[in-house]
Structure formats: structure tokens, C-alpha cells
CSV table of C-alpha atoms and ligand atoms in Angstrom, one decimal:
chain,number,residue,atom,x,y,z
A,26,MET,CA,-6.8,-18.5,-18.4
A,27,GLU,CA,-6.3,-16.3,-15.0
A,28,ASN,CA,-5.0,-12.6,-15.2
A,29,LYS,CA,-2.1,-12.8,-13.2
A,30,SER,CA,-2.1,-9.2,-13.1
A,31,LEU,CA,-2.6,-6.6,-9.6
A,32,VAL,CA,-4.8,-3.7,-10.6
A,33,THR,CA,-6.5,-3.8,-7.3
A,34,ILE,CA,-7.2,-5.4,-4.4
A,35,ALA,CA,-10.6,-5.9,-5.1
A,36,LYS,CA,-9.8,-8.8,-7.1
A,37,TYR,CA,-8.7,-10.9,-3.4
A,38,SER,CA,-10.7,-13.4,-1.7
A,39,ARG,CA,-10.1,-13.7,2.0
A,40,GLU,CA,-8.2,-16.9,1.8
A,41,LYS,CA,-6.4,-15.3,-1.0
A,42,ILE,CA,-4.5,-12.8,1.5
A,43,LEU,CA,-4.3,-14.6,3.9
A,44,TYR,CA,-1.9,-17.1,1.5
A,45,LEU,CA,-0.2,-14.5,0.5
A,46,ILE,CA,0.1,-13.1,3.9
A,47,ASP,CA,1.5,-16.7,4.7
A,48,MET,CA,4.2,-16.2,1.1
A,49,ALA,CA,5.4,-13.7,2.7
A,50,ARG,CA,6.6,-14.9,6.1
A,51,GLU,CA,8.0,-17.1,4.5
A,52,PHE,CA,10.4,-14.6,2.5
A,53,GLU,CA,10.6,-12.3,5.8
A,54,LYS,CA,12.1,-15.8,7.3
A,55,HIS,CA,14.7,-16.3,4.5
A,56,PRO,CA,14.5,-13.2,1.9
A,57,ASN,CA,17.4,-14.1,-0.1
A,58,ARG,CA,16.8,-16.8,-2.8
A,59,ARG,CA,17.3,-18.0,-6.6
A,60,LEU,CA,13.4,-18.4,-6.9
A,61,LEU,CA,13.3,-15.9,-10.1
A,62,GLU,CA,16.9,-16.1,-11.4
A,63,GLY,CA,16.6,-15.7,-15.2
A,64,ARG,CA,13.6,-13.9,-14.8
A,65,VAL,CA,13.4,-9.6,-15.4
A,66,VAL,CA,11.4,-7.2,-13.8
A,67,ALA,CA,11.0,-3.9,-15.0
A,68,THR,CA,9.6,-1.0,-12.7
A,69,LEU,CA,8.1,1.5,-14.5
A,70,PHE,CA,7.8,4.4,-12.4
A,71,PHE,CA,5.7,7.5,-13.9
A,72,GLU,CA,5.7,8.8,-10.7
A,73,PRO,CA,8.3,9.8,-7.5
A,74,SER,CA,8.6,7.3,-5.0
A,75,THR,CA,11.3,5.8,-2.8
A,76,ARG,CA,10.0,3.1,-1.2
A,77,THR,CA,7.3,1.4,-3.2
A,78,ARG,CA,10.5,1.2,-6.5
A,79,LEU,CA,13.1,0.3,-3.9
A,80,SER,CA,11.3,-2.6,-2.5
A,81,PHE,CA,10.0,-3.9,-5.3
A,82,GLU,CA,13.6,-4.2,-7.0
A,83,THR,CA,14.9,-5.3,-3.8
A,84,ALA,CA,12.0,-8.4,-3.8
A,85,ALA,CA,13.5,-8.7,-7.0
A,86,ASN,CA,17.2,-8.6,-6.5
A,87,ARG,CA,17.0,-10.8,-3.7
A,88,LEU,CA,15.4,-13.4,-5.2
A,89,GLY,CA,17.9,-13.7,-8.4
A,90,ALA,CA,15.4,-11.6,-11.0
A,91,ARG,CA,17.2,-9.0,-12.4
A,92,VAL,CA,15.4,-5.2,-13.2
A,93,ILE,CA,15.2,-3.1,-16.0
A,94,GLY,CA,12.9,0.1,-15.3
A,95,PHE,CA,12.9,3.9,-15.0
A,96,ALA,CA,12.0,6.0,-12.1
A,97,ASP,CA,11.6,8.9,-14.2
A,98,PRO,CA,9.8,9.1,-17.0
A,99,LYS,CA,11.1,12.0,-18.7
A,100,VAL,CA,14.2,10.4,-19.6
A,101,THR,CA,11.9,7.6,-21.6
A,102,SER,CA,10.6,8.1,-25.0
A,103,ASN,CA,7.5,9.2,-23.4
A,104,THR,CA,8.6,12.9,-24.0
A,105,LYS,CA,8.4,12.1,-27.2
A,106,GLY,CA,5.2,11.4,-27.1
A,107,GLU,CA,5.2,7.7,-26.8
A,108,THR,CA,1.9,6.0,-25.7
A,109,LEU,CA,1.2,3.8,-22.7
A,110,LYS,CA,0.2,1.4,-25.0
A,111,ASP,CA,3.2,1.4,-27.2
A,112,THR,CA,5.5,1.6,-24.1
A,113,ILE,CA,3.5,-1.4,-22.5
A,114,MET,CA,3.8,-3.4,-25.3
A,115,MET,CA,7.7,-3.0,-25.9
A,116,VAL,CA,8.8,-3.3,-21.6
A,117,SER,CA,6.7,-6.9,-22.4
A,118,ASN,CA,9.1,-8.0,-25.1
A,119,TYR,CA,11.7,-7.3,-22.5
A,120,ALA,CA,10.5,-8.5,-18.9
A,121,ASP,CA,8.2,-11.0,-17.6
A,122,ILE,CA,6.1,-8.5,-15.2
A,123,ILE,CA,6.0,-4.9,-14.9
A,124,VAL,CA,5.4,-3.2,-11.9
A,125,MET,CA,3.8,0.2,-12.8
A,126,ARG,CA,3.5,3.3,-10.8
A,127,HIS,CA,1.0,6.2,-12.7
A,128,PHE,CA,-0.4,9.7,-12.6
A,129,LEU,CA,-3.8,8.3,-14.4
A,130,GLU,CA,-5.9,6.9,-11.9
A,131,GLY,CA,-7.5,3.4,-14.5
A,132,ALA,CA,-4.0,3.4,-15.8
A,133,ALA,CA,-3.1,0.1,-14.5
A,134,GLN,CA,-6.6,-1.1,-15.6
A,135,TYR,CA,-6.0,0.2,-19.0
A,136,ALA,CA,-2.4,-1.0,-19.0
A,137,SER,CA,-2.9,-4.7,-18.1
A,138,GLU,CA,-5.6,-5.2,-20.6
A,139,VAL,CA,-2.9,-4.4,-23.6
A,140,SER,CA,0.1,-6.1,-22.0
A,141,PRO,CA,0.5,-10.2,-22.7
A,142,VAL,CA,2.5,-9.7,-19.3
A,143,PRO,CA,1.5,-9.5,-15.8
A,144,ILE,CA,0.7,-6.2,-14.5
A,145,VAL,CA,1.2,-5.0,-11.2
A,146,ASN,CA,0.0,-2.1,-9.8
A,147,ALA,CA,2.1,-0.1,-8.1
A,148,GLY,CA,-0.5,3.2,-7.4
A,149,ASP,CA,-2.6,4.8,-10.3
A,150,GLY,CA,-3.1,8.7,-9.1
A,151,ALA,CA,-6.1,8.9,-6.5
A,152,ASN,CA,-7.1,5.4,-7.2
A,153,GLN,CA,-5.6,2.3,-5.8
A,154,HIS,CA,-2.5,0.9,-4.4
A,155,PRO,CA,-2.5,-2.9,-3.9
A,156,SER,CA,1.2,-3.6,-2.8
A,157,GLN,CA,1.2,-1.4,-0.4
A,158,THR,CA,-2.2,-2.6,1.4
A,159,MET,CA,-0.7,-6.3,0.9
A,160,LEU,CA,2.3,-4.7,3.2
A,161,ASP,CA,-0.3,-2.9,5.2
A,162,LEU,CA,-2.2,-6.1,5.9
A,163,TYR,CA,1.3,-8.0,6.8
A,164,THR,CA,1.8,-5.6,9.2
A,165,ILE,CA,-1.7,-5.3,10.8
A,166,SER,CA,-1.2,-9.2,11.1
A,167,GLN,CA,2.3,-9.3,12.6
A,168,THR,CA,1.0,-7.0,14.9
A,169,GLN,CA,-1.9,-7.4,16.4
A,170,GLY,CA,-2.0,-11.7,15.6
A,171,ARG,CA,-5.0,-11.2,13.4
A,172,LEU,CA,-7.3,-9.6,10.7
A,173,ASP,CA,-10.7,-9.9,12.2
A,174,ASP,CA,-12.1,-7.9,14.4
A,175,LEU,CA,-10.5,-4.7,14.7
A,176,SER,CA,-11.2,-0.8,14.9
A,177,ILE,CA,-9.1,0.9,12.5
A,178,TYR,CA,-8.6,4.5,12.9
A,179,LEU,CA,-7.6,6.1,9.5
A,180,VAL,CA,-6.4,9.8,9.7
A,181,GLY,CA,-5.8,12.4,7.4
A,182,ASP,CA,-6.5,12.9,3.5
A,183,LEU,CA,-8.9,10.4,3.3
A,184,LYS,CA,-10.4,12.0,-0.1
A,185,TYR,CA,-6.6,11.5,-2.2
A,186,GLY,CA,-5.1,9.2,-0.3
A,187,ARG,CA,-5.2,6.0,-2.6
A,188,THR,CA,-3.3,3.6,0.3
A,189,VAL,CA,-6.5,4.2,2.6
A,190,HIS,CA,-9.3,3.2,-0.8
A,191,SER,CA,-7.5,-0.2,-0.6
A,192,MET,CA,-7.5,-0.6,3.2
A,193,LEU,CA,-11.5,-0.6,2.5
A,194,THR,CA,-11.7,-2.5,0.0
A,195,ALA,CA,-9.5,-5.4,1.4
A,196,MET,CA,-10.6,-5.3,4.6
A,197,ARG,CA,-14.1,-6.2,4.0
A,198,HIS,CA,-13.5,-10.2,4.1
A,199,PHE,CA,-12.5,-9.3,8.1
A,200,ASN,CA,-15.3,-7.6,10.0
A,201,PRO,CA,-13.5,-4.4,10.8
A,202,THR,CA,-15.0,-1.4,12.6
A,203,PHE,CA,-13.4,1.9,10.9
A,204,HIS,CA,-13.2,5.6,11.6
A,205,PHE,CA,-12.7,8.2,9.7
A,206,ILE,CA,-11.2,11.2,10.9
A,207,ALA,CA,-10.7,14.0,8.5
A,208,PRO,CA,-11.5,17.8,8.2
A,209,ASP,CA,-13.7,18.4,5.3
A,210,GLU,CA,-12.0,19.1,2.9
A,211,LEU,CA,-10.4,15.5,2.9
A,212,ALA,CA,-13.2,13.7,4.2
A,213,MET,CA,-13.9,9.6,2.7
A,214,PRO,CA,-15.2,10.5,-0.9
A,215,GLU,CA,-18.9,9.3,-0.7
A,216,TYR,CA,-18.1,6.8,-3.4
A,217,TYR,CA,-16.1,4.8,-0.2
A,218,LYS,CA,-18.3,5.8,2.1
A,219,MET,CA,-21.2,3.8,-0.1
A,220,TYR,CA,-18.6,0.6,-1.0
A,221,CYS,CA,-18.7,0.2,2.8
A,222,ARG,CA,-22.7,0.4,3.4
A,223,GLU,CA,-23.2,-2.2,0.6
A,224,ASN,CA,-20.6,-4.9,2.2
A,225,GLY,CA,-21.4,-4.5,5.7
A,226,ILE,CA,-18.7,-2.5,6.9
A,227,ARG,CA,-18.8,-0.2,9.9
A,228,PHE,CA,-17.6,2.9,9.9
A,229,PHE,CA,-18.0,6.6,12.2
A,230,GLU,CA,-16.9,9.8,11.0
A,231,HIS,CA,-15.2,12.4,13.3
A,232,LYS,CA,-13.4,15.7,12.8
A,233,ASP,CA,-11.8,15.9,16.2
A,234,PHE,CA,-7.8,14.6,16.6
A,235,ASP,CA,-7.2,14.1,20.1
A,236,ALA,CA,-6.6,11.7,23.1
A,237,HIS,CA,-9.9,10.6,23.6
A,238,THR,CA,-11.3,10.7,20.2
A,239,ILE,CA,-8.1,7.3,18.7
A,240,SER,CA,-8.7,5.8,22.2
A,241,GLY,CA,-10.6,2.8,20.9
A,242,ALA,CA,-7.8,2.7,18.3
A,243,ASP,CA,-6.1,-0.9,17.5
A,244,ILE,CA,-4.3,0.7,14.5
A,245,LEU,CA,-3.9,4.2,13.8
A,246,TYR,CA,-2.9,4.7,10.4
A,247,MET,CA,-1.9,7.8,10.0
A,248,THR,CA,-1.8,9.3,5.9
A,249,ARG,CA,0.0,12.9,4.1
A,250,VAL,CA,-2.0,15.7,2.4
A,251,GLN,CA,-1.4,14.3,-1.4
A,252,ARG,CA,0.0,17.8,-2.5
A,253,GLU,CA,0.6,16.6,-5.9
A,254,ARG,CA,-3.1,16.3,-6.3
A,255,PHE,CA,-4.7,19.6,-5.4
A,256,THR,CA,-5.9,21.6,-8.3
A,257,ASP,CA,-6.1,24.5,-6.1
A,258,LEU,CA,-2.7,25.0,-3.6
A,259,MET,CA,-4.2,27.8,-1.6
A,260,GLU,CA,-7.1,24.7,-1.0
A,261,TYR,CA,-3.6,22.9,0.1
A,262,GLU,CA,-2.2,25.8,2.5
A,263,ARG,CA,-5.3,25.1,4.5
A,264,VAL,CA,-5.5,21.7,5.6
A,265,LYS,CA,-1.9,20.6,5.0
A,266,ASP,CA,-1.2,20.3,8.7
A,267,ALA,CA,-4.6,19.6,9.8
A,268,TYR,CA,-3.8,16.4,12.3
A,269,LEU,CA,-0.7,16.1,13.8
A,270,LEU,CA,-0.2,13.4,16.1
A,271,LYS,CA,1.7,14.5,19.0
A,272,LYS,CA,3.4,12.8,22.3
A,273,ASP,CA,0.5,13.4,25.1
A,274,MET,CA,-2.3,12.4,22.7
A,275,LEU,CA,-1.3,9.0,23.4
A,276,SER,CA,-2.2,8.9,26.7
A,277,GLU,CA,-5.4,6.7,26.4
A,278,ALA,CA,-4.0,4.6,23.6
A,279,ARG,CA,-4.6,0.6,23.8
A,280,PRO,CA,-1.4,-1.2,24.6
A,281,ASN,CA,-1.7,-3.3,21.4
A,282,MET,CA,-1.9,-0.3,19.4
A,283,LYS,CA,-0.2,0.8,16.8
A,284,ILE,CA,0.8,3.4,14.4
A,285,LEU,CA,1.1,3.1,11.2
A,286,HIS,CA,1.7,5.3,8.1
A,287,PRO,CA,1.9,4.3,4.4
A,288,LEU,CA,5.3,6.8,4.4
A,289,PRO,CA,6.7,9.8,3.6
A,290,ARG,CA,5.7,11.6,6.4
A,291,VAL,CA,5.8,15.9,6.6
A,292,ASN,CA,4.2,16.8,9.4
A,293,GLU,CA,1.9,14.0,10.7
A,294,ILE,CA,3.5,12.3,13.1
A,295,GLU,CA,5.8,13.9,15.9
A,296,TYR,CA,9.6,12.4,15.6
A,297,SER,CA,9.0,11.9,19.6
A,298,ILE,CA,6.4,9.3,19.1
A,299,ASP,CA,9.4,7.2,16.8
A,300,ASP,CA,10.9,6.1,20.2
A,301,THR,CA,7.4,4.8,21.4
A,302,PRO,CA,6.5,1.5,21.5
A,303,TYR,CA,3.2,2.6,19.5
A,304,ALA,CA,5.8,3.4,16.5
A,305,TYR,CA,5.6,0.9,13.8
A,306,TYR,CA,6.0,2.7,10.6
A,307,PHE,CA,10.1,1.7,10.0
A,308,GLN,CA,8.9,-1.8,10.3
A,309,GLN,CA,5.8,-1.4,8.5
A,310,ALA,CA,8.1,0.4,5.3
A,311,ARG,CA,10.5,-3.2,5.6
A,312,ASN,CA,7.6,-5.4,5.4
A,313,GLY,CA,7.2,-4.3,1.6
A,314,LEU,CA,10.4,-6.3,1.0
A,315,TYR,CA,8.5,-9.5,1.8
A,316,ALA,CA,4.7,-8.6,0.4
A,317,ARG,CA,6.2,-7.2,-2.9
A,318,GLN,CA,8.2,-10.8,-3.0
A,319,ALA,CA,4.9,-12.5,-2.3
A,320,LEU,CA,3.6,-10.4,-5.1
A,321,ILE,CA,5.4,-11.3,-7.4
A,322,CYS,CA,6.1,-15.0,-6.7
A,323,ASP,CA,2.5,-15.5,-7.4
A,324,SER,CA,2.1,-13.0,-10.1
A,325,LEU,CA,5.1,-15.0,-12.0
A,326,GLY,CA,2.2,-18.2,-11.2
A,327,ILE,CA,4.9,-19.3,-8.5
A,328,THR,CA,3.0,-20.9,-5.7
A,329,LEU,CA,3.5,-20.9,-1.4
A,330,GLU,CA,3.9,-24.7,-1.7
A,331,ASP,CA,7.1,-24.2,-4.5
A,332,VAL,CA,8.3,-21.1,-2.0
A,333,LYS,CA,8.2,-23.4,1.3
A,334,ASN,CA,9.8,-26.5,-0.8
A,335,ASP,CA,12.6,-24.5,-1.7
A,336,LYS,CA,16.0,-25.1,-2.5
A,337,THR,CA,17.2,-22.2,-3.6
A,338,ILE,CA,18.3,-20.3,0.0
A,339,ILE,CA,20.7,-18.5,0.4
A,340,GLU,CA,21.4,-18.1,4.2
B,19,LIG,N1,4.7,4.2,0.8
B,19,LIG,C1,4.6,4.5,-0.8
B,19,LIG,O1,4.0,4.3,-1.9
B,19,LIG,O2,5.7,5.4,-0.9
B,19,LIG,P1,6.5,6.0,-1.7
B,19,LIG,O3,5.7,6.7,-2.5
B,19,LIG,O4,7.9,6.2,-1.2
B,19,LIG,O5,6.7,4.8,-3.1
């Protein structure tokens, strides 16, 4: 039987990604339906979140499911020593699908191996964030009209940023050219550069961050320096303000260029950029709702045809 868990975006083919984008587009047209009536979605967040948890919960609520879960493991029996396996086994007694964020890399894979219900990885340590990538791909497709042959500039914390790691993995199907812009301390890990070489993904590395360096971008993907992943906070202090995108750096930008950011933003994008036509990060976060509706439905065996033929739309 097909494992319906989503641990890494690497499991998705080009066709599957385009299929999920089509499904998300249906949900953008009509987000309110009763497709998941009678289902229960659990959201287990062992790490803080605003967008991911709330958009998954909104996705489930707008499709008529009920939502259980926690946003803080301190209020659970985790504090009494309950193992992740036991927590997953327990919650799978109550819910049809489990959305989980965990601070340990590999936690989602492990959960998917012990769980009788699908697990959706909502971020595991610095490893992967596949639902973020689905909404990023949806947003890129929406703004550029395609996913193929784009120049994507990844800026900031490329070492710990799980969203950029997932993005590389997914984009291998679409002939991208990547530009990695980061200081030495936050450079793209060798493992992912090797992944690019093995999969024929072109990439260039830069340390300069200025108008000229970013002038060839279709997508400028800014990231936050991930304070929570540093073992040495002095090092964090040294690099935390490494790259701030200022309005005057957009002087040579392509007309189609869009700035994305998985958010939260700390000190990566000047607020004055929010009102420019290049800023697209709030729409990107909104797209999380539609992409996650598609992912929940797909994991529960609901097809694009089911969504297109759905008669439970609430206008
Ligand atoms: N983009 C993202 O994962 O945001 P949250 O940490 O707020 O969920």
C-alpha cells in the first residue's frame, strides 16, 4: 500500500508536484467546503510556529474537519517522559492524519514508520519543510506562470534554513539556475551542493549582496538566520544581520522579479519594500492555506477529480 505520509518533498515527481498545484488552484477558487466532514486532523507542534500551524488548522477547518493538537509540548505528557513513538501511537487512535513539527531532524521519518495514519512533516530541525515548499512552488508558478527555467536566488541562512533545502530538492524537476548568497558561516552545506551536482542543477555562490548581484533574479528568496539552531550564540550575533534587503537594491531588478520569504522576518527585508510590486511574501503565506488543503486531501486519498467534482462548496 502507498505510504501517504509526506516526510520529504523528494518523494514527489514533477507530475505529482504539478498535480498538487492544480489541486491547490481549485482550493484557491473555493476554499470553503465540507470535503473533510467527519475527519479529525491532529497538529502536534514540538517547536514554535505561527503560519504553518495556523494555515494547516485553517485548511482543515475550512474543509469541515475537526482539529485537535498542541502548539506547545510543555502542556503534554512529553514533559513526563512519554516517547515520540507512544505519542504518535496515542494520537493515531484519535485522528485520521497527523501534522507534526519537531526540532529533531529525522523525527518525521521516524513518526511515519511507527504511525498507522499519515504523517505530514511540518518541519524537522534543519532538515526539510515540504509543505512550505509546496506553497513556495505554488507561489512561484502563480507569479512567473511556470516553474521551468527560472533563476532563483536563495539569500541568508542556507546552512540551517530547511525551506531552502526542500526547495532545492523539489526544483530538480524544473531545470532551475540557483544562486546561493550567504556568508561563509551560513553557506549551503556541501551535502546539498553535491545533491545539485548529482542532479544536474546549476548553482553559483556569492558573498556580495547588492543590486548588481541580484539583477538576474526571477525569484529572490530571503531567509531568516535561524537563531534556534546555533550552538554558539556569539556566532549568531556575528552573522544575524548579515544580509538586509534595502529598497535601493531593487534598482536593477527584472520586472517579473518577486521577493519571497517563508517568514517570520526579523531583519532581512526593509519594511519600505512591502509596498513595492516586488514584495510577495504575504501572498505567499496566504497560499499556504490552499497548498496545505491540497496536501491534507492528497494524504487522505482525496483526488483532484474528487475536488473538481465536489458538490460541497460553500460560497
Ligand atoms: N514559514 C514558517 O514555517 O513559519 P512558521 O515557523 O511561523 O510556521
